Short mmCIF file of C-alpha atoms and ligand atoms in Angstrom, two decimals:
data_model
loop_
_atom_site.label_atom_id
_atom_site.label_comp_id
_atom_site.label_asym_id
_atom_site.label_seq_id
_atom_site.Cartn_x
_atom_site.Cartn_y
_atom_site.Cartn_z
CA UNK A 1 120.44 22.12 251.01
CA UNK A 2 117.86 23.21 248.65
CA UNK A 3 114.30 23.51 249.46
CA UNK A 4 111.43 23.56 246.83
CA UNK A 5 107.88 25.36 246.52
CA UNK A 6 108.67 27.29 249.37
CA UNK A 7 106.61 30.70 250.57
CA UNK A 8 108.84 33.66 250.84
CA UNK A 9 106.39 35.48 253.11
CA UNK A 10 108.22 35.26 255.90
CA UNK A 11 111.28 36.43 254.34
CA UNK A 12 110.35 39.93 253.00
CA UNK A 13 108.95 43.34 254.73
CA UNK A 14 106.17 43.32 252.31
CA UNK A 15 104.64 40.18 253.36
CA UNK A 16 103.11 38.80 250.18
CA UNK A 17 102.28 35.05 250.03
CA UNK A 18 104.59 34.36 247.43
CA UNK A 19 106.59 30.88 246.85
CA UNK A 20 110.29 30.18 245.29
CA UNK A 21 110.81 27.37 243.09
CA UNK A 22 114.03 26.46 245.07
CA UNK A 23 115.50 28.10 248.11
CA UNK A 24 118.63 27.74 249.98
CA UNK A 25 120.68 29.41 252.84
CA UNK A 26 124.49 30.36 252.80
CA UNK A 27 126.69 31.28 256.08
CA UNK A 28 129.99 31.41 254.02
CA UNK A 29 131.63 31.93 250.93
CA UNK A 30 132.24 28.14 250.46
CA UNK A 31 128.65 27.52 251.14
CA UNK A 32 127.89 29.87 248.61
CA UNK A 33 130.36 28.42 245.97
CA UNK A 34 128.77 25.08 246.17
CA UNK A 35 125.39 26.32 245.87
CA UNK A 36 126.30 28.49 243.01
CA UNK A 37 128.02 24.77 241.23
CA UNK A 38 125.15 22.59 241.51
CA UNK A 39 123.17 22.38 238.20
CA UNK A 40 120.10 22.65 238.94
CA UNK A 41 121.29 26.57 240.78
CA UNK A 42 123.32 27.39 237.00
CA UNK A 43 120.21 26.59 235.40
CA UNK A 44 118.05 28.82 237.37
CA UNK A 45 117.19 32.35 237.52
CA UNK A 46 118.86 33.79 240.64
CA UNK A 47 117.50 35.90 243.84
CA UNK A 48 119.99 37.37 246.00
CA UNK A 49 118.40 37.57 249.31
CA UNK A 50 118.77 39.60 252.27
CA UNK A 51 115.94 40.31 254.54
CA UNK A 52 113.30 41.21 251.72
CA UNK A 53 113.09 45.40 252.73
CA UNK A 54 113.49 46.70 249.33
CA UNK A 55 111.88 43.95 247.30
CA UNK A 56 108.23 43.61 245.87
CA UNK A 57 107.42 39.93 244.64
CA UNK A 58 104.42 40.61 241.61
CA UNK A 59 104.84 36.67 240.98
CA UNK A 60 105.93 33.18 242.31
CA UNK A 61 109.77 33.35 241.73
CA UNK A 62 110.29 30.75 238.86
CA UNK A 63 113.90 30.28 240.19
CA UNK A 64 116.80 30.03 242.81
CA UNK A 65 116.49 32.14 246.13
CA UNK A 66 119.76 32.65 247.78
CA UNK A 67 119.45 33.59 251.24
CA UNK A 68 122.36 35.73 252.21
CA UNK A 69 123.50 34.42 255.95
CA UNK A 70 127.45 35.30 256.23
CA UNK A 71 127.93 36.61 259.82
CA UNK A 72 130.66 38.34 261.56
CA UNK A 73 131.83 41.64 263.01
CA UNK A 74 135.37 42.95 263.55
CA UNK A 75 137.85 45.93 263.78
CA UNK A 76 140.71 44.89 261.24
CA UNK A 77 142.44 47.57 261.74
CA UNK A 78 142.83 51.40 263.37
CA UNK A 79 144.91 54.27 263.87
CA UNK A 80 144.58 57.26 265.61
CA UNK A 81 141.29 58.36 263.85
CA UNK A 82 139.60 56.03 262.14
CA UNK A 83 139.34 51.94 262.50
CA UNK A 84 137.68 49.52 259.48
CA UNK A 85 134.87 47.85 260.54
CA UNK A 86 134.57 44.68 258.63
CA UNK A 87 130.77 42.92 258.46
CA UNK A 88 129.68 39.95 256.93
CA UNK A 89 127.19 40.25 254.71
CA UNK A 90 124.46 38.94 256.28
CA UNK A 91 124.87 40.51 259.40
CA UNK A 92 121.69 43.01 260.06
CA UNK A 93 122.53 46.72 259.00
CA UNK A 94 121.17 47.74 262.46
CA UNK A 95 123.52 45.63 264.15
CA UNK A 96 126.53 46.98 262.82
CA UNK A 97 125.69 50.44 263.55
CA UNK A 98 124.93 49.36 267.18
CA UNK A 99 128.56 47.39 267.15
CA UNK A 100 129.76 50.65 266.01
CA UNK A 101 128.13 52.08 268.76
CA UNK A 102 129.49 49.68 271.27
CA UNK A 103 132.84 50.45 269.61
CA UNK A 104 132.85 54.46 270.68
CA UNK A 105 132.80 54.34 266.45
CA UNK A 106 130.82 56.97 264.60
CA UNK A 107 129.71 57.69 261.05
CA UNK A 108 126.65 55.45 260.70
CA UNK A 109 124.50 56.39 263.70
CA UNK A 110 122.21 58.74 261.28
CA UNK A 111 121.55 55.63 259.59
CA UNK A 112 120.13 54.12 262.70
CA UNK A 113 117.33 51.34 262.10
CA UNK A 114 117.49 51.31 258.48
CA UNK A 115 116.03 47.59 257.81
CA UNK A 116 118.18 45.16 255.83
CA UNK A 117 121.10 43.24 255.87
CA UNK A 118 124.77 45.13 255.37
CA UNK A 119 125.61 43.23 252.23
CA UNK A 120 122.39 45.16 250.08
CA UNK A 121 123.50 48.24 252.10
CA UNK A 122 125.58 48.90 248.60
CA UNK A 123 123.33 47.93 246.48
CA UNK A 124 121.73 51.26 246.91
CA UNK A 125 124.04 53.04 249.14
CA UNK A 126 121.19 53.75 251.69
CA UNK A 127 121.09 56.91 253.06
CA UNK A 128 118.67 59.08 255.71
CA UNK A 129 118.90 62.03 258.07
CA UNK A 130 122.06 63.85 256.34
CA UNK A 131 123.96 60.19 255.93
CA UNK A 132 124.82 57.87 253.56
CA UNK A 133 127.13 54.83 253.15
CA UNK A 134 129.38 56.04 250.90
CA UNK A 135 130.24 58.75 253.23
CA UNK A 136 132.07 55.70 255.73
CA UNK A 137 132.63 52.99 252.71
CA UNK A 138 136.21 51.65 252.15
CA UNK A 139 135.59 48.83 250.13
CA UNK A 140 133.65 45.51 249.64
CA UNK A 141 134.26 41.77 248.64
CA UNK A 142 132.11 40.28 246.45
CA UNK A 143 131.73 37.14 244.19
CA UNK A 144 131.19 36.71 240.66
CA UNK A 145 128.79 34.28 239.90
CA UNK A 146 130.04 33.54 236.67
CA UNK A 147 133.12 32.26 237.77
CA UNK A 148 133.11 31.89 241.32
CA UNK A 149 135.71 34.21 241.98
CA UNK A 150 136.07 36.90 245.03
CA UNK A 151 136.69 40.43 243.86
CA UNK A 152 137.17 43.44 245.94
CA UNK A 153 135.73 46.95 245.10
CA UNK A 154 137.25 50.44 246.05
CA UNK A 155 134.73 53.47 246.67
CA UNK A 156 135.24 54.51 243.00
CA UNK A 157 134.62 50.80 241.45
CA UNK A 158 131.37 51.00 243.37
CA UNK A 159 129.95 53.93 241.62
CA UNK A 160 127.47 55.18 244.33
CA UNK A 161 124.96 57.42 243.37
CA UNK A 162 121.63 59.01 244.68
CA UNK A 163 120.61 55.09 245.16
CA UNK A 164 122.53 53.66 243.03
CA UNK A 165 125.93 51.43 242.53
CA UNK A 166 127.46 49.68 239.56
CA UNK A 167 125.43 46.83 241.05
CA UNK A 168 122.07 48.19 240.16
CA UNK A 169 123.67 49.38 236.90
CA UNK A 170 126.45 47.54 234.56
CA UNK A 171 127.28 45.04 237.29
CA UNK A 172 123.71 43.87 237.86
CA UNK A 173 123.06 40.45 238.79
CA UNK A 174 126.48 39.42 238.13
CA UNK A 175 128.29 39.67 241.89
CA UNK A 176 127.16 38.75 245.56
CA UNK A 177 128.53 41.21 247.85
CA UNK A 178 129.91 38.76 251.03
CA UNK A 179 131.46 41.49 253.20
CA UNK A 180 131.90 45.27 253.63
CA UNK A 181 134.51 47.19 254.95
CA UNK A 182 133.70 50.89 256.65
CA UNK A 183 136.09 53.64 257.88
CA UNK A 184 134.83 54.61 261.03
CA UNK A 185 135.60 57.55 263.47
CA UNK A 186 137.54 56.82 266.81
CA UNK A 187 136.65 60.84 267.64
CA UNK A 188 132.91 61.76 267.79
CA UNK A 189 131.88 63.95 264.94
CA UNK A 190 128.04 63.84 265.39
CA UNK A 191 126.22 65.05 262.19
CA UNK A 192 123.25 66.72 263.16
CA UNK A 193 123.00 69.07 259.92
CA UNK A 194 119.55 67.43 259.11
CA UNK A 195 116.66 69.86 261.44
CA UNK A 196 114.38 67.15 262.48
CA UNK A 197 117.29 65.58 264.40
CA UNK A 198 118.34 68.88 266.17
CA UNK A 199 114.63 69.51 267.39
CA UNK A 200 114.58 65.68 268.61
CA UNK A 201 117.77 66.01 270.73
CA UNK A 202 115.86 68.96 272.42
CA UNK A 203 112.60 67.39 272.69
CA UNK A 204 114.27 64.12 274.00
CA UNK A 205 116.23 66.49 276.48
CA UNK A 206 119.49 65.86 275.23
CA UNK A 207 121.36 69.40 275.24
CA UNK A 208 125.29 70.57 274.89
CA UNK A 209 127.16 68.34 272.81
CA UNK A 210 124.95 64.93 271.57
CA UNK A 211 127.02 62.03 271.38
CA UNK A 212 126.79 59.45 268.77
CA UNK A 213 124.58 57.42 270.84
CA UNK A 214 122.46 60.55 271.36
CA UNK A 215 121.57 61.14 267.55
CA UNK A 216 121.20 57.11 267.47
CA UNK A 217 118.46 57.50 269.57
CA UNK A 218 117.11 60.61 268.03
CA UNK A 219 117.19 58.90 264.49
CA UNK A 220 115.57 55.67 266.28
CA UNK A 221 112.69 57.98 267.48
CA UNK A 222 112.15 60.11 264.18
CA UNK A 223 111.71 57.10 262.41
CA UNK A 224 109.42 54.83 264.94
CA UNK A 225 107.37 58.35 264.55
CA UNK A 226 107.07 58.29 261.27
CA UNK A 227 107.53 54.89 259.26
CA UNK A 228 105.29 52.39 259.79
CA UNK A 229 106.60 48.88 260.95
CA UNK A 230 106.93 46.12 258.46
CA UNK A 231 106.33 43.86 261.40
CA UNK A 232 102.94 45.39 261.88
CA UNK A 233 101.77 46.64 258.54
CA UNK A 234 103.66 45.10 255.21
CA UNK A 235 105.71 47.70 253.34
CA UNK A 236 108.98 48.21 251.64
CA UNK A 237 110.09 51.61 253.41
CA UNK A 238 109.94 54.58 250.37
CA UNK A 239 108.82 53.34 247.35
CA UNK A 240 109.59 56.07 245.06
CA UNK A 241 113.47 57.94 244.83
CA UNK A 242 113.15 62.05 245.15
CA UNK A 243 113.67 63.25 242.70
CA UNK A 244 115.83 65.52 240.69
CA UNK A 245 115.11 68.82 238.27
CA UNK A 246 116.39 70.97 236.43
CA UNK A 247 116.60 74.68 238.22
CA UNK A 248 114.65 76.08 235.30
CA UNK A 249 111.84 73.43 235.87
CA UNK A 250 111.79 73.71 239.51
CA UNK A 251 111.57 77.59 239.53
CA UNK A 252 108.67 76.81 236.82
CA UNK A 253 107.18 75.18 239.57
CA UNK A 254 107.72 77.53 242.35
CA UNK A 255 105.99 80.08 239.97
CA UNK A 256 102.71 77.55 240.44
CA UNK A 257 103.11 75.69 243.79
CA UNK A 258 105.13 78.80 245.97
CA UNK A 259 105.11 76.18 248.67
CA UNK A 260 107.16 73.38 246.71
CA UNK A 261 109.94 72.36 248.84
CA UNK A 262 113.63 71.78 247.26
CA UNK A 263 116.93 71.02 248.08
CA UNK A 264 120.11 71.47 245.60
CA UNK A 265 121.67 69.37 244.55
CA UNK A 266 124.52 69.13 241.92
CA UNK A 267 122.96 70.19 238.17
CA UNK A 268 119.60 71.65 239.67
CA UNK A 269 117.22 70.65 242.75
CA UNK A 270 115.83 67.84 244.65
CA UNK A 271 112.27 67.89 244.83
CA UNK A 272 110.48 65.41 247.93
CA UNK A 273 109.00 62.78 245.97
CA UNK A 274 106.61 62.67 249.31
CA UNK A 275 105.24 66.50 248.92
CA UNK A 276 104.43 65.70 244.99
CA UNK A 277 102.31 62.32 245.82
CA UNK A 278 100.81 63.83 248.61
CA UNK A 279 99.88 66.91 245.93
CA UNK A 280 97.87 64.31 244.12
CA UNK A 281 95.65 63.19 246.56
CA UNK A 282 97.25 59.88 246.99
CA UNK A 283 98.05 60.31 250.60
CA UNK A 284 96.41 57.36 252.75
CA UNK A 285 94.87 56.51 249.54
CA UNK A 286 93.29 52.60 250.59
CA UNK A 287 91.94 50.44 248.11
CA UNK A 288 90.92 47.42 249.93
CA UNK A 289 93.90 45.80 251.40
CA UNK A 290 96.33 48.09 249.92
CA UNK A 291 97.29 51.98 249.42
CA UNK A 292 99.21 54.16 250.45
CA UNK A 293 100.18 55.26 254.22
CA UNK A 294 98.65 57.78 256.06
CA UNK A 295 101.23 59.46 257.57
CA UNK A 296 104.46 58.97 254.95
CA UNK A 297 103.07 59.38 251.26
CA UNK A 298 106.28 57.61 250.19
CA UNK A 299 105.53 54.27 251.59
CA UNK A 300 102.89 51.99 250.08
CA UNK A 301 101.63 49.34 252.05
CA UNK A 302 99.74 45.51 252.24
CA UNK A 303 97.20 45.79 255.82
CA UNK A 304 96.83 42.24 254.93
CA UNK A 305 96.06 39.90 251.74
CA UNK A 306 97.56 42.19 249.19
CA UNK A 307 98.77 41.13 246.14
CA UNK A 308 102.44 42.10 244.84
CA UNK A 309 100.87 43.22 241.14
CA UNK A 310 98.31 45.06 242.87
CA UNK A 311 100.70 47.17 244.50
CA UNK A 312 103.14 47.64 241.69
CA UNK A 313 99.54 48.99 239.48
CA UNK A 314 99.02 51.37 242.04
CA UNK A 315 102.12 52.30 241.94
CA UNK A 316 102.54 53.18 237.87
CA UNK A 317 98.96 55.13 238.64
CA UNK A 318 100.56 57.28 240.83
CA UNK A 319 103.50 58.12 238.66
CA UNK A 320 101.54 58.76 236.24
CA UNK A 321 99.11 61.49 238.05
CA UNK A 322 102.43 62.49 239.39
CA UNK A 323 103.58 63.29 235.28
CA UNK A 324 100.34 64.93 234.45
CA UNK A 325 100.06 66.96 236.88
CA UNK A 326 104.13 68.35 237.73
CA UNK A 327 105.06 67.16 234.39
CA UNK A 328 107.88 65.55 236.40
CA UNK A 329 108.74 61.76 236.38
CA UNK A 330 108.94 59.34 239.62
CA UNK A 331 110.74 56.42 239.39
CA UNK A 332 110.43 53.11 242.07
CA UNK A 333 113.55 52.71 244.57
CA UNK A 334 111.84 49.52 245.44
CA UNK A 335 113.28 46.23 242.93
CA UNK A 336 109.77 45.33 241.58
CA UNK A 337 109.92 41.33 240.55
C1 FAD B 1 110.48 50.55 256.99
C2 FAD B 1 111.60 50.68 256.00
C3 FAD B 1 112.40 51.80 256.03
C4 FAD B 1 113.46 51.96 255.12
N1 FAD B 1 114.24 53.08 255.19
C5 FAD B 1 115.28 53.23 254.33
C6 FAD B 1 116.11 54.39 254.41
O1 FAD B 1 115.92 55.26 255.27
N2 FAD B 1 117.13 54.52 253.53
C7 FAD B 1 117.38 53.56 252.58
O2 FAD B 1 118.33 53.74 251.81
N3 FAD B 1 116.62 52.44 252.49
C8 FAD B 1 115.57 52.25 253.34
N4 FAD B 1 114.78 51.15 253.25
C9 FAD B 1 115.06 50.15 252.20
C10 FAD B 1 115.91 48.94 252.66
O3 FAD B 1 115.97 48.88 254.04
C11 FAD B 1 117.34 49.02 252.11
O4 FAD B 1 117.31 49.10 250.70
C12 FAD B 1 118.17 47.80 252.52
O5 FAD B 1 119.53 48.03 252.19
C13 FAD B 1 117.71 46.50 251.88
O6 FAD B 1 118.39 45.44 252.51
P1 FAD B 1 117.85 43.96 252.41
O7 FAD B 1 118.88 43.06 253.01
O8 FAD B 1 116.50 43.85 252.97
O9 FAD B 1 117.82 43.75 250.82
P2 FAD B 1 116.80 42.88 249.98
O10 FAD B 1 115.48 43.56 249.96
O11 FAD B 1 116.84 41.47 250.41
O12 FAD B 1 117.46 43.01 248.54
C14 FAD B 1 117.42 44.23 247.83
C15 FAD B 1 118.17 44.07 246.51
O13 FAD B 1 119.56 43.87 246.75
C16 FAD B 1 119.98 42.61 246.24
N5 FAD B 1 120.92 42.06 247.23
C17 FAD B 1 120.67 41.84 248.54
N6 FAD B 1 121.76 41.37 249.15
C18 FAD B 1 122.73 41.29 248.20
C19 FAD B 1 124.09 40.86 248.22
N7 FAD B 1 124.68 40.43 249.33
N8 FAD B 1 124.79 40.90 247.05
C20 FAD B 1 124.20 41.32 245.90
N9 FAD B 1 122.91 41.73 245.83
C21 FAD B 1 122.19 41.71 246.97
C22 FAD B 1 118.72 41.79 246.09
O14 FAD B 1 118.88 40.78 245.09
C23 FAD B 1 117.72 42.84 245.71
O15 FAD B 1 117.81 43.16 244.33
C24 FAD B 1 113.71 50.95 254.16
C25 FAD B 1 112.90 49.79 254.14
C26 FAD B 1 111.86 49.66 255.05
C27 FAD B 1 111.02 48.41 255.02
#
């Protein structure tokens, strides 16, 4: 049941020859319960695990890696409009939106291809192209490690943020989500607010009214174009959050960059964390075998042989250029261990 010494290269996007001091797999809440009551698992430091997307190891982890493996997909319930969507939590993030999909269900096809299992999908409440999971959420299981016991969560217990959750915050480290319930559509209701996707549709030929499968697709292809692969080159998707200022700082800015981009948001404006990095001349930035991509200023990346502290250095050298020069503060979405 539990391994020891064992590299956790192959289980994160990063790729980073990296080892755990003990390892183990779960497929169910039972499973998980009897890990979680074996001493030498209390004693240790614990690693949630789901497929390694948002992680960057700096170290050998000098404890317990937990490899999230609960599977399942089903409609528990539906009325006219919606139906929940129930997913273990080890089921790929990916695969439920193509169940959905499958399902004539919409609400998470702008969140097409977004690595990662659906149990970490709170964590941070992913979101991309005009989409996040809050906007579909209903509620989630999870377990308490201290005590073994299963709790569920509304949308307001959850606390999503830009982000964020109560389980990057208060709660951190103290449940393991197991399943996740989502309120899906039964009637289409395509979001396509988001420009790139409207100028895919037409350059993929799709015209009239897309479908859900149609912006699917259109996601699928803005993000093949633009992210790099983990399976090709090792990265961790964006490493930095956008983020937010004040409107009095950002129309300081617009005074001395006319051409900074901004969105607003509530309490001022949303600046691309992308557009500032890129400002700084850190834009397929390579220093041996690791930089910064050429194409997506967000996304740091390992060619090859990198090492996990190397990265995270680079990565407190660009916030800090990013400080002096905007005077504005970047701050990792990426859980640096
Ligand atoms: C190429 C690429 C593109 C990406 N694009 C996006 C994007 O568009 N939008 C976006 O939001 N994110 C994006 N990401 C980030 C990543 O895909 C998400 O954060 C994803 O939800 C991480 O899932 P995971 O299973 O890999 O989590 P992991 O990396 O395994 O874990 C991340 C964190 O969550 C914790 N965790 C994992 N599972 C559980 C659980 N069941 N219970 C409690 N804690 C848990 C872990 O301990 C860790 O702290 C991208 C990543 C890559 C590599």
């Amino acid at each position: 049941m539990l391994e020891h010494n064992v590299s956790l290269r192959p289980y994160h996007t990063f790729g980073i020859e990296v080892k755990a001091r003990l390892f183990a797999r779960f497929q169910s809440v039972d499973e998980l319960r009897a890990l979680l009551a074996l001493p030498e698992v209390q004693q240790a430091e614990q690693l949630i695990l789901g497929s390694g997307s948002n992680l960057l190891f700096t170290k050998d982890f000098d404890g317990v890696v937990l490899k999230n493996e609960i599977r399942g997909l089903e409609i528990i319930s539906q009325d006219e409009d919606t139906a929940l969507v129930r997913a273990g939590a080890g089921e790929s993030w990916h695969g439920m939106v193509q169940y959905a999909l499958d399902q004539d269900l919409s609400g998470i096809e702008n969140l097409s291809l977004i690595p990662g299992t659906v149990g970490a999908a709170p964590l941070q409440n992913i979101g991309a192209y005009g989409a996040e999971l809050k906007d579909t959420f209903e509620e989630l299981e999870a377990l308490e490690t201290a005590t073994g016991r299963l709790r569920t969560f509304s949308m307001e217990e959850c606390g999503f943020g830009y982000r964020e959750s109560v389980f990057k915050g208060p709660l951190k480290n103290q449940y393991i989500v197991t399943s996740v319930v989502l309120r899906l559509h039964r009637r289409a209701q395509p979001n396509v607010s988001y420009g790139a996707i409207q100028t895919t549709l037409q350059d993929l030929g799709i015209e009239g009214d897309p479908t859900p499968r149609h912006v699917s697709e259109a996601v699928v292809h803005i993000r093949r174009s633009k992210l790099p692969d983990p399976a090709e080159i090792g990265n961790a998707g964006s490493f930095f959050k956008n983020p937010e200022v004040s409107q009095h700082k950002f129309d300081e800015l617009k005074a001395q960059y006319p051409e900074v981009p901004g969105y607003p948001v509530p309490g001022g404006v949303k600046v691309p964390a992308a557009w500032l990095i890129e400002q700084s001349g850190w834009k397929g930035h390579r220093r041996g075998p690791h930089g910064v991509h050429d194409r997506q200023a967000l996304v740091l990346v390992n060619h090859g042989g990198a090492q996990g502290q190397d990265i995270r250095d680079l990565a407190y050298e660009i916030i800090a250029s990013v400080r002096e020069k905007f005077g504005i503060e970047l701050h990792p979405e990426v859980n640096i261990m």
